[in-house]
C-alpha positions as a LaTeX table, in Angstrom:
\begin{tabular}{lrrr}
\hline
Residue & $x$ (\AA) & $y$ (\AA) & $z$ (\AA) \\
\hline
Unk1 & $-45.15$ & $-9.13$ & 33.48 \\
Unk2 & $-44.98$ & $-8.67$ & 37.18 \\
Unk3 & $-45.62$ & $-7.09$ & 40.50 \\
Unk4 & $-43.66$ & $-3.98$ & 41.48 \\
Unk5 & $-43.59$ & $-2.60$ & 45.03 \\
Unk6 & $-42.76$ & 1.06 & 45.72 \\
Unk7 & $-41.02$ & 1.11 & 49.09 \\
Unk8 & $-38.86$ & 3.47 & 51.14 \\
Unk9 & $-36.63$ & 3.13 & 54.19 \\
Unk10 & $-37.95$ & 6.43 & 55.58 \\
Unk11 & $-41.54$ & 7.57 & 56.03 \\
Unk12 & $-42.82$ & 10.66 & 54.27 \\
Unk13 & $-39.59$ & 11.94 & 52.74 \\
Unk14 & $-39.03$ & 10.36 & 49.35 \\
Unk15 & $-42.28$ & 10.89 & 47.46 \\
Unk16 & $-43.17$ & 7.18 & 47.32 \\
Unk17 & $-46.77$ & 7.77 & 46.23 \\
Unk18 & $-46.15$ & 10.74 & 43.91 \\
Unk19 & $-43.31$ & 8.84 & 42.19 \\
Unk20 & $-45.65$ & 5.88 & 41.63 \\
Unk21 & $-48.44$ & 8.12 & 40.34 \\
Unk22 & $-46.08$ & 9.79 & 37.86 \\
Unk23 & $-44.64$ & 6.61 & 36.39 \\
Unk24 & $-47.99$ & 4.78 & 36.37 \\
Unk25 & $-49.65$ & 7.62 & 34.47 \\
Unk26 & $-46.82$ & 7.77 & 31.94 \\
Unk27 & $-46.93$ & 3.99 & 31.43 \\
Unk28 & $-50.69$ & 4.20 & 30.93 \\
Unk29 & $-50.21$ & 6.98 & 28.39 \\
Unk30 & $-47.30$ & 5.56 & 26.39 \\
Unk31 & $-47.33$ & 1.75 & 26.76 \\
Unk32 & $-49.83$ & $-0.77$ & 25.41 \\
Unk33 & $-50.12$ & $-2.58$ & 28.71 \\
Unk34 & $-52.85$ & $-3.24$ & 31.23 \\
Unk35 & $-51.55$ & $-1.70$ & 34.45 \\
Unk36 & $-53.07$ & $-1.79$ & 37.93 \\
Unk37 & $-52.11$ & 0.62 & 40.71 \\
Unk38 & $-52.94$ & 0.01 & 44.36 \\
Unk39 & $-51.67$ & 0.53 & 47.89 \\
Unk40 & $-51.69$ & $-1.14$ & 51.29 \\
Unk41 & $-52.04$ & 1.91 & 53.55 \\
Unk42 & $-54.82$ & 1.88 & 56.11 \\
Unk43 & $-55.66$ & 5.54 & 55.55 \\
Unk44 & $-56.66$ & 6.86 & 52.15 \\
Unk45 & $-53.60$ & 7.36 & 50.01 \\
Unk46 & $-52.87$ & 10.03 & 47.44 \\
Unk47 & $-53.64$ & 7.45 & 44.75 \\
Unk48 & $-57.36$ & 7.82 & 45.49 \\
Unk49 & $-57.24$ & 11.59 & 45.99 \\
Unk50 & $-55.38$ & 11.94 & 42.68 \\
Unk51 & $-57.27$ & 9.54 & 40.43 \\
Unk52 & $-60.84$ & 9.69 & 41.84 \\
Unk53 & $-63.15$ & 12.67 & 41.69 \\
Unk54 & $-65.16$ & 13.93 & 44.67 \\
Unk55 & $-68.26$ & 12.04 & 43.56 \\
Unk56 & $-66.38$ & 8.74 & 43.43 \\
Unk57 & $-64.72$ & 9.39 & 46.80 \\
Unk58 & $-68.06$ & 10.09 & 48.49 \\
Unk59 & $-69.84$ & 7.18 & 46.82 \\
Unk60 & $-71.86$ & 4.88 & 49.08 \\
Unk61 & $-70.53$ & 2.04 & 46.91 \\
Unk62 & $-66.98$ & 2.67 & 48.08 \\
Unk63 & $-66.73$ & $-0.55$ & 50.11 \\
Unk64 & $-68.16$ & $-2.61$ & 47.23 \\
Unk65 & $-65.02$ & $-1.81$ & 45.24 \\
Unk66 & $-61.35$ & $-2.04$ & 46.02 \\
Unk67 & $-59.20$ & $-4.18$ & 48.24 \\
Unk68 & $-61.89$ & $-4.88$ & 50.88 \\
Unk69 & $-64.18$ & $-6.43$ & 48.27 \\
Unk70 & $-61.36$ & $-8.61$ & 46.94 \\
Unk71 & $-60.52$ & $-9.68$ & 50.50 \\
Unk72 & $-64.08$ & $-10.96$ & 50.93 \\
Unk73 & $-63.81$ & $-12.91$ & 47.67 \\
Unk74 & $-60.42$ & $-14.33$ & 48.64 \\
Unk75 & $-61.67$ & $-15.51$ & 52.02 \\
Unk76 & $-64.65$ & $-17.24$ & 50.39 \\
Unk77 & $-62.45$ & $-18.82$ & 47.68 \\
Unk78 & $-64.28$ & $-16.93$ & 44.92 \\
Unk79 & $-61.40$ & $-14.75$ & 43.78 \\
Unk80 & $-60.30$ & $-15.23$ & 40.16 \\
Unk81 & $-57.99$ & $-13.12$ & 37.95 \\
Unk82 & $-60.69$ & $-12.20$ & 35.43 \\
Unk83 & $-62.97$ & $-10.58$ & 38.04 \\
Unk84 & $-60.34$ & $-8.32$ & 39.66 \\
Unk85 & $-61.06$ & $-5.65$ & 37.04 \\
Unk86 & $-64.73$ & $-5.54$ & 38.16 \\
Unk87 & $-63.62$ & $-4.09$ & 41.50 \\
Unk88 & $-61.38$ & $-1.33$ & 40.15 \\
Unk89 & $-61.81$ & 2.24 & 38.92 \\
Unk90 & $-60.74$ & 3.09 & 35.38 \\
Unk91 & $-58.14$ & 5.85 & 35.09 \\
Unk92 & $-57.22$ & 5.32 & 31.43 \\
Unk93 & $-59.47$ & 2.93 & 29.56 \\
Unk94 & $-57.85$ & $-0.48$ & 28.92 \\
Unk95 & $-54.51$ & 0.97 & 30.10 \\
Unk96 & $-54.60$ & 2.01 & 33.75 \\
Unk97 & $-56.87$ & 1.00 & 36.63 \\
Unk98 & $-56.94$ & 1.78 & 40.35 \\
Unk99 & $-57.68$ & $-0.75$ & 43.10 \\
Unk100 & $-58.89$ & 1.38 & 46.01 \\
Unk101 & $-57.59$ & 0.91 & 49.53 \\
Unk102 & $-59.54$ & $-0.11$ & 52.61 \\
Unk103 & $-62.41$ & 1.68 & 54.35 \\
Unk104 & $-62.15$ & $-0.42$ & 57.50 \\
Unk105 & $-62.55$ & 1.69 & 60.66 \\
Unk106 & $-59.31$ & 0.69 & 62.36 \\
Unk107 & $-55.83$ & $-0.33$ & 61.32 \\
Unk108 & $-55.77$ & $-3.56$ & 63.34 \\
Unk109 & $-58.85$ & $-4.82$ & 61.51 \\
Unk110 & $-57.27$ & $-3.99$ & 58.14 \\
Unk111 & $-53.95$ & $-5.61$ & 59.05 \\
Unk112 & $-55.62$ & $-9.04$ & 59.02 \\
Unk113 & $-55.73$ & $-8.78$ & 55.25 \\
Unk114 & $-52.09$ & $-9.88$ & 55.25 \\
Unk115 & $-53.48$ & $-13.42$ & 55.45 \\
Unk116 & $-54.88$ & $-13.14$ & 51.91 \\
Unk117 & $-53.01$ & $-10.20$ & 50.37 \\
Unk118 & $-50.76$ & $-12.60$ & 48.48 \\
Unk119 & $-53.69$ & $-14.27$ & 46.74 \\
Unk120 & $-55.28$ & $-10.87$ & 45.92 \\
Unk121 & $-52.21$ & $-9.53$ & 44.15 \\
Unk122 & $-51.44$ & $-12.93$ & 42.63 \\
Unk123 & $-54.89$ & $-12.83$ & 40.98 \\
Unk124 & $-54.17$ & $-9.27$ & 39.77 \\
Unk125 & $-50.80$ & $-10.38$ & 38.43 \\
Unk126 & $-52.51$ & $-13.04$ & 36.34 \\
Unk127 & $-54.82$ & $-10.48$ & 34.70 \\
Unk128 & $-52.73$ & $-7.30$ & 34.45 \\
Unk129 & $-49.41$ & $-6.97$ & 32.64 \\
Unk130 & $-48.06$ & $-4.82$ & 35.44 \\
Unk131 & $-49.16$ & $-4.22$ & 39.05 \\
Unk132 & $-47.66$ & $-1.23$ & 40.88 \\
Unk133 & $-48.20$ & $-1.23$ & 44.67 \\
Unk134 & $-47.47$ & 1.62 & 47.09 \\
Unk135 & $-46.49$ & 0.08 & 50.47 \\
Unk136 & $-45.71$ & 1.58 & 53.87 \\
Unk137 & $-42.09$ & 2.44 & 54.59 \\
Unk138 & $-39.75$ & 0.43 & 56.79 \\
Unk139 & $-39.96$ & $-3.24$ & 57.73 \\
Unk140 & $-42.31$ & $-3.27$ & 60.74 \\
Unk141 & $-45.56$ & $-3.59$ & 58.83 \\
Unk142 & $-46.74$ & $-7.17$ & 58.16 \\
Unk143 & $-48.64$ & $-6.06$ & 55.09 \\
Unk144 & $-45.60$ & $-4.33$ & 53.65 \\
Unk145 & $-43.49$ & $-7.42$ & 54.24 \\
Unk146 & $-46.09$ & $-9.67$ & 52.57 \\
Unk147 & $-46.12$ & $-7.52$ & 49.43 \\
Unk148 & $-42.33$ & $-7.15$ & 49.33 \\
Unk149 & $-41.92$ & $-10.91$ & 49.58 \\
Unk150 & $-44.11$ & $-11.60$ & 46.55 \\
Unk151 & $-42.99$ & $-8.68$ & 44.37 \\
Unk152 & $-40.78$ & $-9.25$ & 41.34 \\
Unk153 & $-39.23$ & $-5.77$ & 41.43 \\
Unk154 & $-38.72$ & $-3.38$ & 44.36 \\
Unk155 & $-38.54$ & 0.34 & 43.56 \\
Unk156 & $-36.59$ & 1.86 & 46.47 \\
Unk157 & $-37.62$ & 5.50 & 46.91 \\
Unk158 & $-34.90$ & 7.75 & 48.32 \\
Unk159 & $-34.08$ & 11.45 & 48.14 \\
Unk160 & $-30.97$ & 13.64 & 48.23 \\
Unk161 & $-30.91$ & 13.87 & 52.03 \\
Unk162 & $-27.49$ & 12.50 & 53.05 \\
Unk163 & $-28.88$ & 10.96 & 56.25 \\
Unk164 & $-31.43$ & 8.98 & 54.21 \\
Unk165 & $-28.76$ & 7.91 & 51.71 \\
Unk166 & $-26.28$ & 6.93 & 54.45 \\
Unk167 & $-28.92$ & 4.91 & 56.28 \\
Unk168 & $-29.91$ & 2.98 & 53.17 \\
Unk169 & $-26.54$ & 2.35 & 51.54 \\
Unk170 & $-24.58$ & 1.54 & 54.73 \\
Unk171 & $-27.18$ & $-0.91$ & 56.01 \\
Unk172 & $-28.99$ & $-2.18$ & 52.94 \\
Unk173 & $-31.93$ & $-4.41$ & 53.94 \\
Unk174 & $-31.18$ & $-8.09$ & 53.57 \\
Unk175 & $-34.38$ & $-8.85$ & 51.64 \\
Unk176 & $-33.28$ & $-6.66$ & 48.73 \\
Unk177 & $-30.36$ & $-8.98$ & 47.97 \\
Unk178 & $-32.86$ & $-11.55$ & 46.66 \\
Unk179 & $-34.79$ & $-9.06$ & 44.51 \\
Unk180 & $-34.53$ & $-7.03$ & 41.34 \\
Unk181 & $-34.08$ & $-3.48$ & 42.63 \\
Unk182 & $-34.52$ & $-0.07$ & 41.03 \\
Unk183 & $-33.60$ & 3.06 & 42.99 \\
Unk184 & $-35.42$ & 6.35 & 42.39 \\
Unk185 & $-34.62$ & 9.75 & 43.87 \\
Unk186 & $-37.85$ & 11.70 & 44.44 \\
Unk187 & $-38.15$ & 15.52 & 44.25 \\
Unk188 & $-34.75$ & 15.41 & 42.52 \\
Unk189 & $-32.69$ & 18.62 & 42.15 \\
Unk190 & $-30.08$ & 18.13 & 39.41 \\
Unk191 & $-28.11$ & 21.14 & 40.66 \\
Unk192 & $-27.59$ & 19.63 & 44.13 \\
Unk193 & $-24.18$ & 18.41 & 45.26 \\
Unk194 & $-25.89$ & 15.04 & 45.70 \\
Unk195 & $-26.50$ & 14.42 & 42.01 \\
Unk196 & $-26.98$ & 10.91 & 40.63 \\
Unk197 & $-23.38$ & 10.77 & 39.41 \\
Unk198 & $-22.01$ & 11.86 & 42.79 \\
Unk199 & $-24.29$ & 9.47 & 44.68 \\
Unk200 & $-23.05$ & 6.63 & 42.47 \\
Unk201 & $-19.46$ & 7.69 & 43.13 \\
Unk202 & $-20.03$ & 7.91 & 46.90 \\
Unk203 & $-22.03$ & 4.73 & 47.51 \\
Unk204 & $-21.29$ & 2.51 & 44.48 \\
Unk205 & $-24.82$ & 1.02 & 44.33 \\
Unk206 & $-25.42$ & $-2.22$ & 42.42 \\
Unk207 & $-28.94$ & $-1.18$ & 41.38 \\
Unk208 & $-29.61$ & 1.43 & 38.67 \\
Unk209 & $-30.61$ & 4.91 & 39.90 \\
Unk210 & $-33.36$ & 6.98 & 38.26 \\
Unk211 & $-34.96$ & 10.25 & 39.28 \\
Unk212 & $-38.35$ & 11.95 & 39.49 \\
Unk213 & $-37.32$ & 15.62 & 39.42 \\
Unk214 & $-39.09$ & 18.33 & 41.35 \\
Unk215 & $-41.61$ & 19.83 & 38.94 \\
Unk216 & $-43.92$ & 22.64 & 39.96 \\
Unk217 & $-46.42$ & 21.82 & 37.22 \\
Unk218 & $-46.67$ & 18.19 & 38.36 \\
Unk219 & $-47.07$ & 19.19 & 42.02 \\
Unk220 & $-49.87$ & 21.58 & 41.05 \\
Unk221 & $-51.49$ & 18.80 & 38.99 \\
Unk222 & $-51.43$ & 16.51 & 42.04 \\
Unk223 & $-53.21$ & 19.19 & 44.09 \\
Unk224 & $-55.68$ & 19.94 & 41.32 \\
Unk225 & $-56.45$ & 16.26 & 40.55 \\
Unk226 & $-55.33$ & 16.83 & 36.98 \\
Unk227 & $-52.32$ & 14.52 & 36.72 \\
Unk228 & $-53.63$ & 12.65 & 33.65 \\
Unk229 & $-54.33$ & 15.94 & 31.87 \\
Unk230 & $-50.86$ & 17.21 & 32.87 \\
Unk231 & $-49.13$ & 14.23 & 31.25 \\
Unk232 & $-51.15$ & 14.40 & 28.03 \\
Unk233 & $-50.64$ & 18.15 & 27.83 \\
Unk234 & $-46.87$ & 17.74 & 28.15 \\
Unk235 & $-46.47$ & 14.52 & 26.14 \\
Unk236 & $-44.81$ & 16.11 & 23.11 \\
Unk237 & $-43.10$ & 19.16 & 24.56 \\
Unk238 & $-39.67$ & 20.20 & 23.27 \\
Unk239 & $-36.39$ & 20.11 & 25.11 \\
Unk240 & $-36.59$ & 23.81 & 25.97 \\
Unk241 & $-39.89$ & 23.41 & 27.85 \\
Unk242 & $-39.66$ & 23.74 & 31.65 \\
Unk243 & $-41.33$ & 20.33 & 32.14 \\
Unk244 & $-39.18$ & 18.44 & 29.61 \\
Unk245 & $-36.58$ & 17.23 & 32.12 \\
Unk246 & $-39.32$ & 15.87 & 34.40 \\
Unk247 & $-41.03$ & 13.95 & 31.56 \\
Unk248 & $-37.72$ & 12.68 & 30.25 \\
Unk249 & $-36.65$ & 11.33 & 33.64 \\
Unk250 & $-40.03$ & 9.68 & 34.34 \\
Unk251 & $-39.78$ & 7.99 & 30.91 \\
Unk252 & $-36.36$ & 6.62 & 31.87 \\
Unk253 & $-37.79$ & 5.32 & 35.15 \\
Unk254 & $-40.66$ & 3.58 & 33.35 \\
Unk255 & $-38.24$ & 1.89 & 30.96 \\
Unk256 & $-35.99$ & 0.93 & 33.88 \\
Unk257 & $-38.88$ & $-0.75$ & 35.69 \\
Unk258 & $-39.81$ & $-2.74$ & 32.57 \\
Unk259 & $-36.19$ & $-3.80$ & 32.08 \\
Unk260 & $-35.90$ & $-4.89$ & 35.72 \\
Unk261 & $-39.04$ & $-6.96$ & 35.21 \\
Unk262 & $-37.42$ & $-8.56$ & 32.16 \\
Unk263 & $-39.76$ & $-6.95$ & 29.63 \\
Unk264 & $-38.73$ & $-5.85$ & 26.14 \\
Unk265 & $-40.18$ & $-2.33$ & 25.97 \\
Unk266 & $-40.21$ & $-2.42$ & 22.14 \\
Unk267 & $-43.14$ & $-4.83$ & 22.30 \\
Unk268 & $-45.34$ & $-2.61$ & 24.43 \\
Unk269 & $-44.26$ & 0.95 & 23.68 \\
Unk270 & $-46.54$ & 2.95 & 21.37 \\
Unk271 & $-43.41$ & 4.32 & 19.74 \\
Unk272 & $-41.60$ & 0.97 & 19.63 \\
Unk273 & $-38.74$ & 2.28 & 21.74 \\
\hline
\end{tabular}
């Protein structure tokens, strides 16, 4: 179905990684798709700290999995779509897998992967239905630019900070004009003056806007490495439950991403919706 990059114009403010983790887990739980999540950060991202246990993180086999292993295969022309899965960690069997980031000792050494990153994610795209990639913010990172160029959908992560909104909407990056774009507001507060409806009125965006609301239970689950359990525990909660708004909004975001990728969600949804 496609490659989706999670990107932001500002570093560390919009919940890029936590938004991706939320929607990826929900897709894995409620859609009959093979989904891969990965990232291009040099340092360990919250994807690993969320989805891997301490034993996996400390494993001596760390470098034999993940993006470094696929880089070696790509450089030796041995990379093929069907073997990408062999270098991933299973999060939800046959639904959701994690491609770990690099363990290279310095960022400059890792940055050379931009020469083959396109072929790595192209191979993944030919095996998985959906590939969700967390990339560094801004436009100064070669790796970020490589992934953005080859992605079918860009999820732009913003928040309700007016300075962040002004910066993005008054000087929208040129590359987005050629892409399918979905906007998501992380840590969303529906009682803020800067609600979705007011933001639409103020900036008149062309792309649809979704939210990942602030949710104490989800934040605790991120800290406790229990995100998958959190989603299954809250899957069928009623409208009065404190986590219902969060789940409802993440469901809308998942559907919005599929629609931007041109996918009929009725085919893949467990509930046919």
